[in-house]
CSV table of C-alpha atoms in Angstrom, one decimal:
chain,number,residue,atom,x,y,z
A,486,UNK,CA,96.6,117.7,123.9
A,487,UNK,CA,99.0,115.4,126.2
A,488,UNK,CA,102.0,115.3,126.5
A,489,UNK,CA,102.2,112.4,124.0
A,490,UNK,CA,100.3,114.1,121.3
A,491,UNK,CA,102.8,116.9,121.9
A,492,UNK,CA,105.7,115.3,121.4
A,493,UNK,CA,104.7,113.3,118.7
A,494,UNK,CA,102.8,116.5,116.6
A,495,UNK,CA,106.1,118.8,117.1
A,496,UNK,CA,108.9,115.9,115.8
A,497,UNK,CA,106.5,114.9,113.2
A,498,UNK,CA,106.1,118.6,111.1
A,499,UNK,CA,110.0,118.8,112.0
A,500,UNK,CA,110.2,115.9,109.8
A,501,UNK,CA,111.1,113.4,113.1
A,502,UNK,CA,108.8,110.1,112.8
A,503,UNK,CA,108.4,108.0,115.4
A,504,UNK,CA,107.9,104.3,114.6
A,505,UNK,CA,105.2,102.0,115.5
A,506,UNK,CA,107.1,100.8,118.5
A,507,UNK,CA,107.6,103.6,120.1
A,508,UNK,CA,104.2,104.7,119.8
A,509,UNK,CA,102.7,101.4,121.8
A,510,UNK,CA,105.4,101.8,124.2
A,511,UNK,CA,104.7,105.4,124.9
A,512,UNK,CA,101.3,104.7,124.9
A,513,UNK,CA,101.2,102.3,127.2
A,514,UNK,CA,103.4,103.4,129.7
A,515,UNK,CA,101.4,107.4,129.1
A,516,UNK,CA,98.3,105.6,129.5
A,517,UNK,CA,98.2,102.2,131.2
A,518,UNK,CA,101.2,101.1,132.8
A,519,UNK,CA,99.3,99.3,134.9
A,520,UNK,CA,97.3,97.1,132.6
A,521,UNK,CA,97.9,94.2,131.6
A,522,UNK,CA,99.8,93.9,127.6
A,523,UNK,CA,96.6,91.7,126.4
A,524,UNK,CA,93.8,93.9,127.5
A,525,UNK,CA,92.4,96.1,125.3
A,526,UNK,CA,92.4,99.9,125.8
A,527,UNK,CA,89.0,101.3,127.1
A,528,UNK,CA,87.5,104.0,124.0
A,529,UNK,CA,88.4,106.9,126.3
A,530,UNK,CA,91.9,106.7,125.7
A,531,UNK,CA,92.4,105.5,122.2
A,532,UNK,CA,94.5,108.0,120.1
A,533,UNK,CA,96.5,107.9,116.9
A,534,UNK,CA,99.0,106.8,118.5
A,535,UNK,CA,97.7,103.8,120.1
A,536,UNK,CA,95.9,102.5,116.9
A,537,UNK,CA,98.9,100.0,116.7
A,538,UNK,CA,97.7,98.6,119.4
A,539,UNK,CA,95.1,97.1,118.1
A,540,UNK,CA,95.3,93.1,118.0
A,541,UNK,CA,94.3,91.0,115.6
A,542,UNK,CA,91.7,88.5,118.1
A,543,UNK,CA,89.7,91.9,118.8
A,544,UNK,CA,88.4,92.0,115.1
A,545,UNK,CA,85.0,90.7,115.1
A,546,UNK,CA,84.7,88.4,112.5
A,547,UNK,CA,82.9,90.3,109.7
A,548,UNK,CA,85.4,93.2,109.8
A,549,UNK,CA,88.2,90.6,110.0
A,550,UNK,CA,86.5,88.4,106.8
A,551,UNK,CA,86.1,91.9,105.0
A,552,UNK,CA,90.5,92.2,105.8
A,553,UNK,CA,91.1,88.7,104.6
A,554,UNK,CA,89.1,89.0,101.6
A,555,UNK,CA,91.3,92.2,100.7
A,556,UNK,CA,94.6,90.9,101.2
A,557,UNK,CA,94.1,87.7,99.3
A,558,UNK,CA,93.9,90.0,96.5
A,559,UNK,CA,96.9,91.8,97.7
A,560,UNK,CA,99.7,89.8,96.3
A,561,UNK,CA,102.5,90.2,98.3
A,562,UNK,CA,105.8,91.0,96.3
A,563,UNK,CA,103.8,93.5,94.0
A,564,UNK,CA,104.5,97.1,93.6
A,565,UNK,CA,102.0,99.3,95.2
A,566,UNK,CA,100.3,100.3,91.7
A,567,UNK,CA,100.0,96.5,91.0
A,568,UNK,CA,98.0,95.6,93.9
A,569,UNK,CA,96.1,99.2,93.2
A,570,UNK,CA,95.3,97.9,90.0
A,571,UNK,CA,94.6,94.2,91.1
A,572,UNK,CA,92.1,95.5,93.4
A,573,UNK,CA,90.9,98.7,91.6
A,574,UNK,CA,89.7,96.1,88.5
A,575,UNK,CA,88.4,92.9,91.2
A,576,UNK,CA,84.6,92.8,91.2
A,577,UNK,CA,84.5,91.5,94.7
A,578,UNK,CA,86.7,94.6,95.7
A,579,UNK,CA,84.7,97.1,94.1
A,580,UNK,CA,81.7,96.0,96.7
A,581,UNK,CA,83.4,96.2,99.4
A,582,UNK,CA,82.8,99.7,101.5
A,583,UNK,CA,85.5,101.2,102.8
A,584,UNK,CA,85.9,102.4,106.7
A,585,UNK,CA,88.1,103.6,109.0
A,586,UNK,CA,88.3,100.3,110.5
A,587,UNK,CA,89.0,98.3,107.6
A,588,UNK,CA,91.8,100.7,106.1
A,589,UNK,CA,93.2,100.8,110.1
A,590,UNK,CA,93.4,97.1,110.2
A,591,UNK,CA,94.7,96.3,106.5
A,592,UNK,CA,97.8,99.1,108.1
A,593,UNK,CA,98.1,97.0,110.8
A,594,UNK,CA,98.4,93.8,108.9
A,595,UNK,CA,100.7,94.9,106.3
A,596,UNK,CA,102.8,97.1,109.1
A,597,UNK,CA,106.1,95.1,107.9
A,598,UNK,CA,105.2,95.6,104.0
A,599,UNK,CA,105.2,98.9,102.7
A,600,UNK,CA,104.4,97.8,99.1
A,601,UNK,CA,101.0,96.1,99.9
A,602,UNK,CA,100.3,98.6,102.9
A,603,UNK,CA,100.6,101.7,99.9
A,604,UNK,CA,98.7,99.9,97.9
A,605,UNK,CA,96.0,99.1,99.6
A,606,UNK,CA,95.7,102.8,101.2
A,607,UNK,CA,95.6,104.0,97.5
A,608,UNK,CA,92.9,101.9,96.2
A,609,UNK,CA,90.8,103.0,99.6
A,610,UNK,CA,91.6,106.1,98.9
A,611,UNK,CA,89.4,105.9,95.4
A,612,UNK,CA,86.7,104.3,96.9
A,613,UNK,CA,83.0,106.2,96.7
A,614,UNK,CA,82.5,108.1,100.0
A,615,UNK,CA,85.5,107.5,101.8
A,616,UNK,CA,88.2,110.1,102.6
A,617,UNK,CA,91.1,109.3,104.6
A,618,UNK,CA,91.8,110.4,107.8
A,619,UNK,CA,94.6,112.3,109.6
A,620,UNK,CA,95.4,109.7,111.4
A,621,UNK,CA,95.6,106.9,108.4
A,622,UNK,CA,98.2,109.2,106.4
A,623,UNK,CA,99.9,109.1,109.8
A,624,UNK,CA,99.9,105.2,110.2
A,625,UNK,CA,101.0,104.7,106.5
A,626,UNK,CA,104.1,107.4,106.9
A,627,UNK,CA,104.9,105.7,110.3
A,628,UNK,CA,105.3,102.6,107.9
A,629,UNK,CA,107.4,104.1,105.2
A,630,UNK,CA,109.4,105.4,107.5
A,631,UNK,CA,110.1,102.1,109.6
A,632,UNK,CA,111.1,100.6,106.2
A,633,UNK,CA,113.4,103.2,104.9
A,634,UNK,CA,111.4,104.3,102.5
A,635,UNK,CA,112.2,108.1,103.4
A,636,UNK,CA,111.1,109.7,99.5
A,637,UNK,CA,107.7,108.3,99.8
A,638,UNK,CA,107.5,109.3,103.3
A,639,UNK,CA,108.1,113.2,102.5
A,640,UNK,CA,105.9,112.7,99.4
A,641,UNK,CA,103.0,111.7,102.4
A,642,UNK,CA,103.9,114.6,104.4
A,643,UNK,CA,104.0,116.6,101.8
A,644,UNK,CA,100.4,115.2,100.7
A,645,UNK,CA,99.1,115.8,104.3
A,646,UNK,CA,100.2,119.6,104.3
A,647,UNK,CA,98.3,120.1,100.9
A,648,UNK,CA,94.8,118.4,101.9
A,649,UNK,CA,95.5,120.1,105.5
A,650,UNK,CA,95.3,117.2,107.3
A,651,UNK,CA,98.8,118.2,109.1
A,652,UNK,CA,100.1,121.9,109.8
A,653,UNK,CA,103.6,122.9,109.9
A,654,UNK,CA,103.1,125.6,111.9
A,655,UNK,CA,104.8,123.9,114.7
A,656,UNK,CA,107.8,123.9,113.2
A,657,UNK,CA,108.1,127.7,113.7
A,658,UNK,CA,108.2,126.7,117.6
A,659,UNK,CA,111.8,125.9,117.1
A,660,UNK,CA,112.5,126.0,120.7
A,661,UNK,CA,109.9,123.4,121.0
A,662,UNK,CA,111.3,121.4,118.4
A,663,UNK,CA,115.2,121.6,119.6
A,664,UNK,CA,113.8,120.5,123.1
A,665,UNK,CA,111.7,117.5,121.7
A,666,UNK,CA,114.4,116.7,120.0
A,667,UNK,CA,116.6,116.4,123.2
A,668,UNK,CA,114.3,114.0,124.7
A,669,UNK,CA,114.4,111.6,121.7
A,670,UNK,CA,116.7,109.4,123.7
A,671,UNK,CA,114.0,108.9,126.2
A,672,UNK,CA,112.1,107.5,123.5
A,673,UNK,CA,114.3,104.7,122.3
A,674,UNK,CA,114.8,107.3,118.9
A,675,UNK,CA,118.8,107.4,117.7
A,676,UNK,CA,119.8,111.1,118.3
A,677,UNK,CA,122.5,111.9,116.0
A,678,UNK,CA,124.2,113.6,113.2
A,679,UNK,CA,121.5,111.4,110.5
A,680,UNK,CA,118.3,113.3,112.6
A,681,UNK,CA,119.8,116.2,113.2
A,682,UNK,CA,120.3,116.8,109.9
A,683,UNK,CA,116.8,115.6,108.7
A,684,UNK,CA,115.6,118.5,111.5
A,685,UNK,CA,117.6,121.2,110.1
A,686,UNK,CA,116.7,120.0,106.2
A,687,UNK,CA,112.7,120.0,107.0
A,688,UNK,CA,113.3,123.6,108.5
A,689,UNK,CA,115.4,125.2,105.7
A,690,UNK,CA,113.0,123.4,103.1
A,691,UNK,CA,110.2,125.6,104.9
A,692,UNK,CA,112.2,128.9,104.5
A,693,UNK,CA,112.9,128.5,108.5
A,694,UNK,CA,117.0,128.9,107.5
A,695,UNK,CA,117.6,131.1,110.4
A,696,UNK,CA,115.4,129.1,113.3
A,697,UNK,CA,117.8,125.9,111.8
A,698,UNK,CA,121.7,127.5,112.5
A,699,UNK,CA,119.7,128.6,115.7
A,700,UNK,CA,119.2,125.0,116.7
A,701,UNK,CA,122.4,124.0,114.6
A,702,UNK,CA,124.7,125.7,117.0
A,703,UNK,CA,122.5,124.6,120.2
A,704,UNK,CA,123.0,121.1,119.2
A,705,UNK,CA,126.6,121.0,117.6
A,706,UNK,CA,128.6,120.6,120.7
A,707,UNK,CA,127.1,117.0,121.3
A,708,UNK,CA,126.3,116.5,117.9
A,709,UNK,CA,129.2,116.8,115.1
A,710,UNK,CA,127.9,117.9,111.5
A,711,UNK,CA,128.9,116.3,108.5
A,712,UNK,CA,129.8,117.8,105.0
A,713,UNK,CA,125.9,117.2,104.4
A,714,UNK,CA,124.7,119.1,107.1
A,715,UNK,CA,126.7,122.1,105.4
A,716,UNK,CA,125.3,121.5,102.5
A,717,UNK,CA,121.8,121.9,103.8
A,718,UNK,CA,122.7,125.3,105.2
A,719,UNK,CA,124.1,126.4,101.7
A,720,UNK,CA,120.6,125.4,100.1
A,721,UNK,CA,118.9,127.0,103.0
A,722,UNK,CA,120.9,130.1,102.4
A,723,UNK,CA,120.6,130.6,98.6
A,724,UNK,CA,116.7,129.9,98.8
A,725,UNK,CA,116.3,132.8,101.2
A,726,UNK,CA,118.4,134.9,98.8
A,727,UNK,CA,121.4,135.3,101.4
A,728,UNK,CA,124.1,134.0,99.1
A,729,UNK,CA,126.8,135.7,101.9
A,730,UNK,CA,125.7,133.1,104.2
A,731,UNK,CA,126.2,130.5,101.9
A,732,UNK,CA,129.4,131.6,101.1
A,733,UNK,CA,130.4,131.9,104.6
A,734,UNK,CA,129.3,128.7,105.3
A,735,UNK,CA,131.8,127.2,102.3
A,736,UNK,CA,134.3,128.6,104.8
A,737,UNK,CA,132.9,127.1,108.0
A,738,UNK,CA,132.4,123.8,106.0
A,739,UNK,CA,136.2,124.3,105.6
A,740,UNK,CA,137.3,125.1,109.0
A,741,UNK,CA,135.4,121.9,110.0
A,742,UNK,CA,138.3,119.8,107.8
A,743,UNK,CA,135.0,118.9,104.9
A,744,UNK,CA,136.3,120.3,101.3
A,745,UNK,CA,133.4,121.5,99.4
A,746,UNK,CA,132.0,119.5,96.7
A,747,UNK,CA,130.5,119.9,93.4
A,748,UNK,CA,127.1,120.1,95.4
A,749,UNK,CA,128.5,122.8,97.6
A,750,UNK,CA,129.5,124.9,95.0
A,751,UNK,CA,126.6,124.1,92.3
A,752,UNK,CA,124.1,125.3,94.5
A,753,UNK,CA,125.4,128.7,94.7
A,754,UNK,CA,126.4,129.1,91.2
A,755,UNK,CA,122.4,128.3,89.9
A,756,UNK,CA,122.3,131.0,92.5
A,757,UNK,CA,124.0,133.6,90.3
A,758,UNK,CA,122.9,132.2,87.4
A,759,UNK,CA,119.4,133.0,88.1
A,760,UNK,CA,120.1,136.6,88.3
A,761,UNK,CA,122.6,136.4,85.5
A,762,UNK,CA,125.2,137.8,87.5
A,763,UNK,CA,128.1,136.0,85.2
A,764,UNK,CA,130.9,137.3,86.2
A,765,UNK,CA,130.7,135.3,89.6
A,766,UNK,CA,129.7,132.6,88.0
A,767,UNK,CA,133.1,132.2,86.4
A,768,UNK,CA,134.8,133.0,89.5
A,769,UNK,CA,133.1,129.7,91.3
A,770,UNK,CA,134.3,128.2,88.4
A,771,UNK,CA,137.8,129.4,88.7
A,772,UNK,CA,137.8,128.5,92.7
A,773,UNK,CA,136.0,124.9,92.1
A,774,UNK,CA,139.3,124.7,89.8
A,775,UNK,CA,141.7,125.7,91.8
A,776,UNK,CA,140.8,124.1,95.0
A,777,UNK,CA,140.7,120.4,93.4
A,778,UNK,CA,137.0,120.3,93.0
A,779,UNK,CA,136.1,120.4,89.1
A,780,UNK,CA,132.7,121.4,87.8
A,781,UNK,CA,131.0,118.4,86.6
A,782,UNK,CA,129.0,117.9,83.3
A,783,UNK,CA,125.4,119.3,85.6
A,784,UNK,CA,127.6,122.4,86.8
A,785,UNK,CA,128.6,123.2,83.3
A,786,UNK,CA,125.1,121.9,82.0
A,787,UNK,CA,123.1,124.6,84.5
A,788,UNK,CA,125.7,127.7,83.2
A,789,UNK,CA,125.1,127.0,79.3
A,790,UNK,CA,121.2,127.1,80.3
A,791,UNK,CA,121.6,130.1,81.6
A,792,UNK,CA,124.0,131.5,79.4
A,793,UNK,CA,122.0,131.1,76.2
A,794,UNK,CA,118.2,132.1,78.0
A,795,UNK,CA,120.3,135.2,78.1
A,796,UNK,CA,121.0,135.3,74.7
A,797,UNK,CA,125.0,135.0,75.6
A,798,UNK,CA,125.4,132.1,72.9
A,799,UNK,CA,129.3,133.0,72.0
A,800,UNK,CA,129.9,132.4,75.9
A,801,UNK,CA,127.9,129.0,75.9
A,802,UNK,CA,130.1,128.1,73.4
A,803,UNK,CA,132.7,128.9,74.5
A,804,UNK,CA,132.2,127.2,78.0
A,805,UNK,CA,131.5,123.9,75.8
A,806,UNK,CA,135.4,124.5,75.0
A,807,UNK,CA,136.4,124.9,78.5
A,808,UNK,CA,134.4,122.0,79.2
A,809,UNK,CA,136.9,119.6,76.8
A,810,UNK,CA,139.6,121.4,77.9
A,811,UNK,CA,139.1,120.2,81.7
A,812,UNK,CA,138.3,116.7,80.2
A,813,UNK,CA,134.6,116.9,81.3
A,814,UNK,CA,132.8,115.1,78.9
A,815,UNK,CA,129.4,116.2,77.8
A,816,UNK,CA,126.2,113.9,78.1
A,817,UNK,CA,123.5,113.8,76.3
A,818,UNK,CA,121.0,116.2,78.9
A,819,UNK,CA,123.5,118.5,78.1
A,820,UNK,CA,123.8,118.6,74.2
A,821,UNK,CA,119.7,118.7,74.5
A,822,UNK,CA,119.8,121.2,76.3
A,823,UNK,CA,122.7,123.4,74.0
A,824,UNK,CA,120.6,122.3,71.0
A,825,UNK,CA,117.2,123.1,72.0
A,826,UNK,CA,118.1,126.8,73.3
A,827,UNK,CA,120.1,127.5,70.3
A,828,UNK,CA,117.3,126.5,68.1
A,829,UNK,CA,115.2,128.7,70.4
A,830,UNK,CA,117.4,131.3,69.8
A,831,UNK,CA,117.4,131.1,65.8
A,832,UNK,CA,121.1,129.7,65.7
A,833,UNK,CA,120.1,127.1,63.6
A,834,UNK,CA,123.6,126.0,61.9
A,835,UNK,CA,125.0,125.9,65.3
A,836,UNK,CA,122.2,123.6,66.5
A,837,UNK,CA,122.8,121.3,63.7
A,838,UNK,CA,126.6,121.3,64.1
A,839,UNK,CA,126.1,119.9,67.4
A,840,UNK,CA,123.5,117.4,66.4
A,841,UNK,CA,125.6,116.2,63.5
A,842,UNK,CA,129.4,116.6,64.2
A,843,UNK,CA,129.5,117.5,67.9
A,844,UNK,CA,127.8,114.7,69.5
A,845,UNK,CA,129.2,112.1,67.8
A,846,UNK,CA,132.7,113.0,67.9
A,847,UNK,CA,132.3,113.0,71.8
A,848,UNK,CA,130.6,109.3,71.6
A,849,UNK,CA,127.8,110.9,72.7
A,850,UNK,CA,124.5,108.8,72.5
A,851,UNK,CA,121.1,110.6,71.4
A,852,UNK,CA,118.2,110.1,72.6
A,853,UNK,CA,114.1,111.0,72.1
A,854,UNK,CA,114.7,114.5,73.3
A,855,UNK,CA,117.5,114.9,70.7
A,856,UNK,CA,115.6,114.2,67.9
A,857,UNK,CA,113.0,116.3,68.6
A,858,UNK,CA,114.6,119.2,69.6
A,859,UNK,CA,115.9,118.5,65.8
A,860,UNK,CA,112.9,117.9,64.1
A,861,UNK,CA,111.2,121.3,65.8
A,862,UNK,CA,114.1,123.1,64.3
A,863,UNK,CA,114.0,121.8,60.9
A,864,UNK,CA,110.5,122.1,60.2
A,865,UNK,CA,110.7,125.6,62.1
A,866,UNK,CA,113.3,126.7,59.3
A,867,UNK,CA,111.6,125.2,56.3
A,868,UNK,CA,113.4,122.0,55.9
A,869,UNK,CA,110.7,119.4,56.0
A,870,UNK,CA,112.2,116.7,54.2
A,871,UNK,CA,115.1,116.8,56.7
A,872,UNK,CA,113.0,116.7,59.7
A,873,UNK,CA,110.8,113.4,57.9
A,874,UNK,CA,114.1,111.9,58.0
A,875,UNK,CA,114.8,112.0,61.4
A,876,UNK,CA,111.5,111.0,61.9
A,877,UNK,CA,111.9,107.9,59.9
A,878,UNK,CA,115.4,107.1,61.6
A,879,UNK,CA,113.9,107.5,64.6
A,880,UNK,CA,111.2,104.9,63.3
A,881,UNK,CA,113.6,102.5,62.2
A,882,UNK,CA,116.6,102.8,64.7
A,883,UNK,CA,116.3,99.6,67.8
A,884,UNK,CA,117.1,102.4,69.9
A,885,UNK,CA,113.3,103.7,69.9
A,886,UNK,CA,109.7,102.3,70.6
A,887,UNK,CA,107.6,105.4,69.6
A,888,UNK,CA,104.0,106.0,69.6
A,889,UNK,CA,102.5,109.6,68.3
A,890,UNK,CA,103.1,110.9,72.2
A,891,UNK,CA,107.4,110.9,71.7
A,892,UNK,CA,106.7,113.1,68.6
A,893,UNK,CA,106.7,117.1,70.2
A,894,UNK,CA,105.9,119.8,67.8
A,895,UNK,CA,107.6,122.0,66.5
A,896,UNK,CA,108.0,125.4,68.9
């Protein structure tokens, strides 16, 4: 593997993607500095990362007819499951073979389009006897990730990992990765606070908490964190069950002049509230209050999930009442979710107050989930006629456009 390959495969499972341009530069000052821009690239030396290279006047003109004919189908503008569709349902498509060489240059043609380029990949994708290769998923997340589209790009990565094409193994080298990431400047690649905390994300993400403060605190001196990059760390921390760390890093987030947000403190409650450990719960609680940093209607929503699972339906309630008292208003998620779990737990009046009294004296809107959540717990208890008339409010009321699939029954 050069030194290219190297580079590329240890910022790439560390979540670091290197964009077309930088690829063809590398590439052609690794391998032919020498050469001339225009000439092609003998086969010897053609790697993933020189498939951009590739210009359009070296496509014979079958294999260039076979593109054309594609992506006149591929109406630009569309979202990628349109032009899936489009092409999944055109006769002429569904003749065409899919290659290698055709899915390489409809990449290459739609390198500035992400929409058309996903689609496209898709549709190969589902064609008889083709399989996409490594290096195709690598050519569509170079894409996505030149156009911002960062979601769909860990979704790909993601995908990769699954159907093996990619390991992550190299992202235990984390001496490796802190010293590619050094050299990103070399490379034209921005090296700041944004990447470094996409590095230290990736890592955590992968249960590698401990290799990421390690290259945290190698990196912090030239590169300053943010209140995000905290956050990262109290995630990191919580998933490895070292809730001391994340509380010590509330503290460093602190001494670094960021105030811990909801997000901060969220994170560790669900912590706790996992393990039903209560009692600390309420202390976060009592801190988020006192420091200026209320719980929000998620925070309150994630306790009174908890809270009644454990069967602790006088405290839910009572943390509804403490919720009004702070002037956080409840949404709807939350009132499905109090209603549900108290139907679940056989506190059927309770669940009905809610529905009927609660919700609307807090302007509260229902929605699908609300009504059956009710209609479960009506016919559950024996009231039939009650639950038909949701049903047939539900059937009349603008607010709904239901088939037999919105309709859950009854737990």
């Amino acid at each position: 593997m050069n030194r290219v390959q190297v580079l590329r495969s240890c910022l790439r499972n560390a979540g670091l993607v290197f964009s077309r341009a930088d690829y063809c530069s590398l590439a052609a000052s690794s391998y032919s500095s020498s050469s001339c821009a225009s000439s092609p690239q003998s086969p010897s030396v053609l790697t993933s990362t020189t498939v951009f290279d590739y210009q359009d006047n070296c496509l014979d003109s079958r294999n260039q007819s076979t593109v054309n004919l594609v992506a006149a189908k591929a109406c630009v503008g569309s979202s990628p499951d349109e032009i899936l569709i489009s092409l999944a349902h055109d006769k002429v498509c569904n003749n065409i073979e899919a290659s290698n060489d055709l899915v390489d240059k409809l990449l290459l043609r739609y390198k500035d389009d992400w929409k058309s380029a996903l689609g496209v990949f898709r549709w190969a994708g589902l064609r008889p006897g083709y399989k996409h290769r490594p290096e195709a998923y690598d050519m569509m997340v170079d894409i996505l990730g030149k156009m911002k589209q960062m979601d769909r790009m860990r979704e790909f990565l993601e995908e990769m990992n699954r159907n093996h094409l990619v390991t992550l193994n190299t992202v235990g080298k984390w001496e490796d990765a802190v010293r590619m990431f050094d050299e990103l400047g070399a490379f034209g690649l921005d090296k700041n606070t944004e990447s470094m905390n996409l590095l230290l994300d990736t890592l955590c993400k992968e249960g590698k908490v401990e290799q990421a403060r390690a290259i945290f605190l190698e990196l912090k001196s030239h590169i300053l964190p943010n209140a995000h990059t905290f956050n990262i760390f109290i995630h990191g921390w919580c998933k490895a069950n070292l809730v001391d760390e994340a509380h010590w890093t509330l503290q460093e987030m602190k001494g670094h002049a960021y105030r811990p947000c909801v997000i901060s403190y969220s994170t560790i409650i669900q912590f706790y509230c996992r393990r039903y450990n209560f009692s600390k719960v309420y202390e976060l609680l009592d801190e988020m209050e006192a420091q200026g940093c209320p719980p929000n209607v998620v925070t309150y929503t994630t306790v009174t999930v908890f809270l009644l699972k454990s069967q602790n339906i006088e405290e839910a309630l009572q943390l509804t009442q403490r919720m009004k008292s702070a002037g956080c208003k409840p949404d709807t998620p939350f009132f499905n979710s109090l209603i549900y779990l108290l139907g679940r737990a056989g506190r059927f009046q309770e669940a009905v107050d809610v529905f009927e009294k609660e919700m609307p004296n807090a302007g509260v809107t229902r929605d699908t989930s609300t009504y059956n959540s009710m209609i479960a717990i009506f016919c559950h208890h024996g009231h039939v006629s009650k639950a038909l008339s949701l049903l047939k409010e539900m059937q009349t009321s603008a607010l709904f456009n239901l088939d037999e699939s919105d309709i859950l029954p009854a737990a």
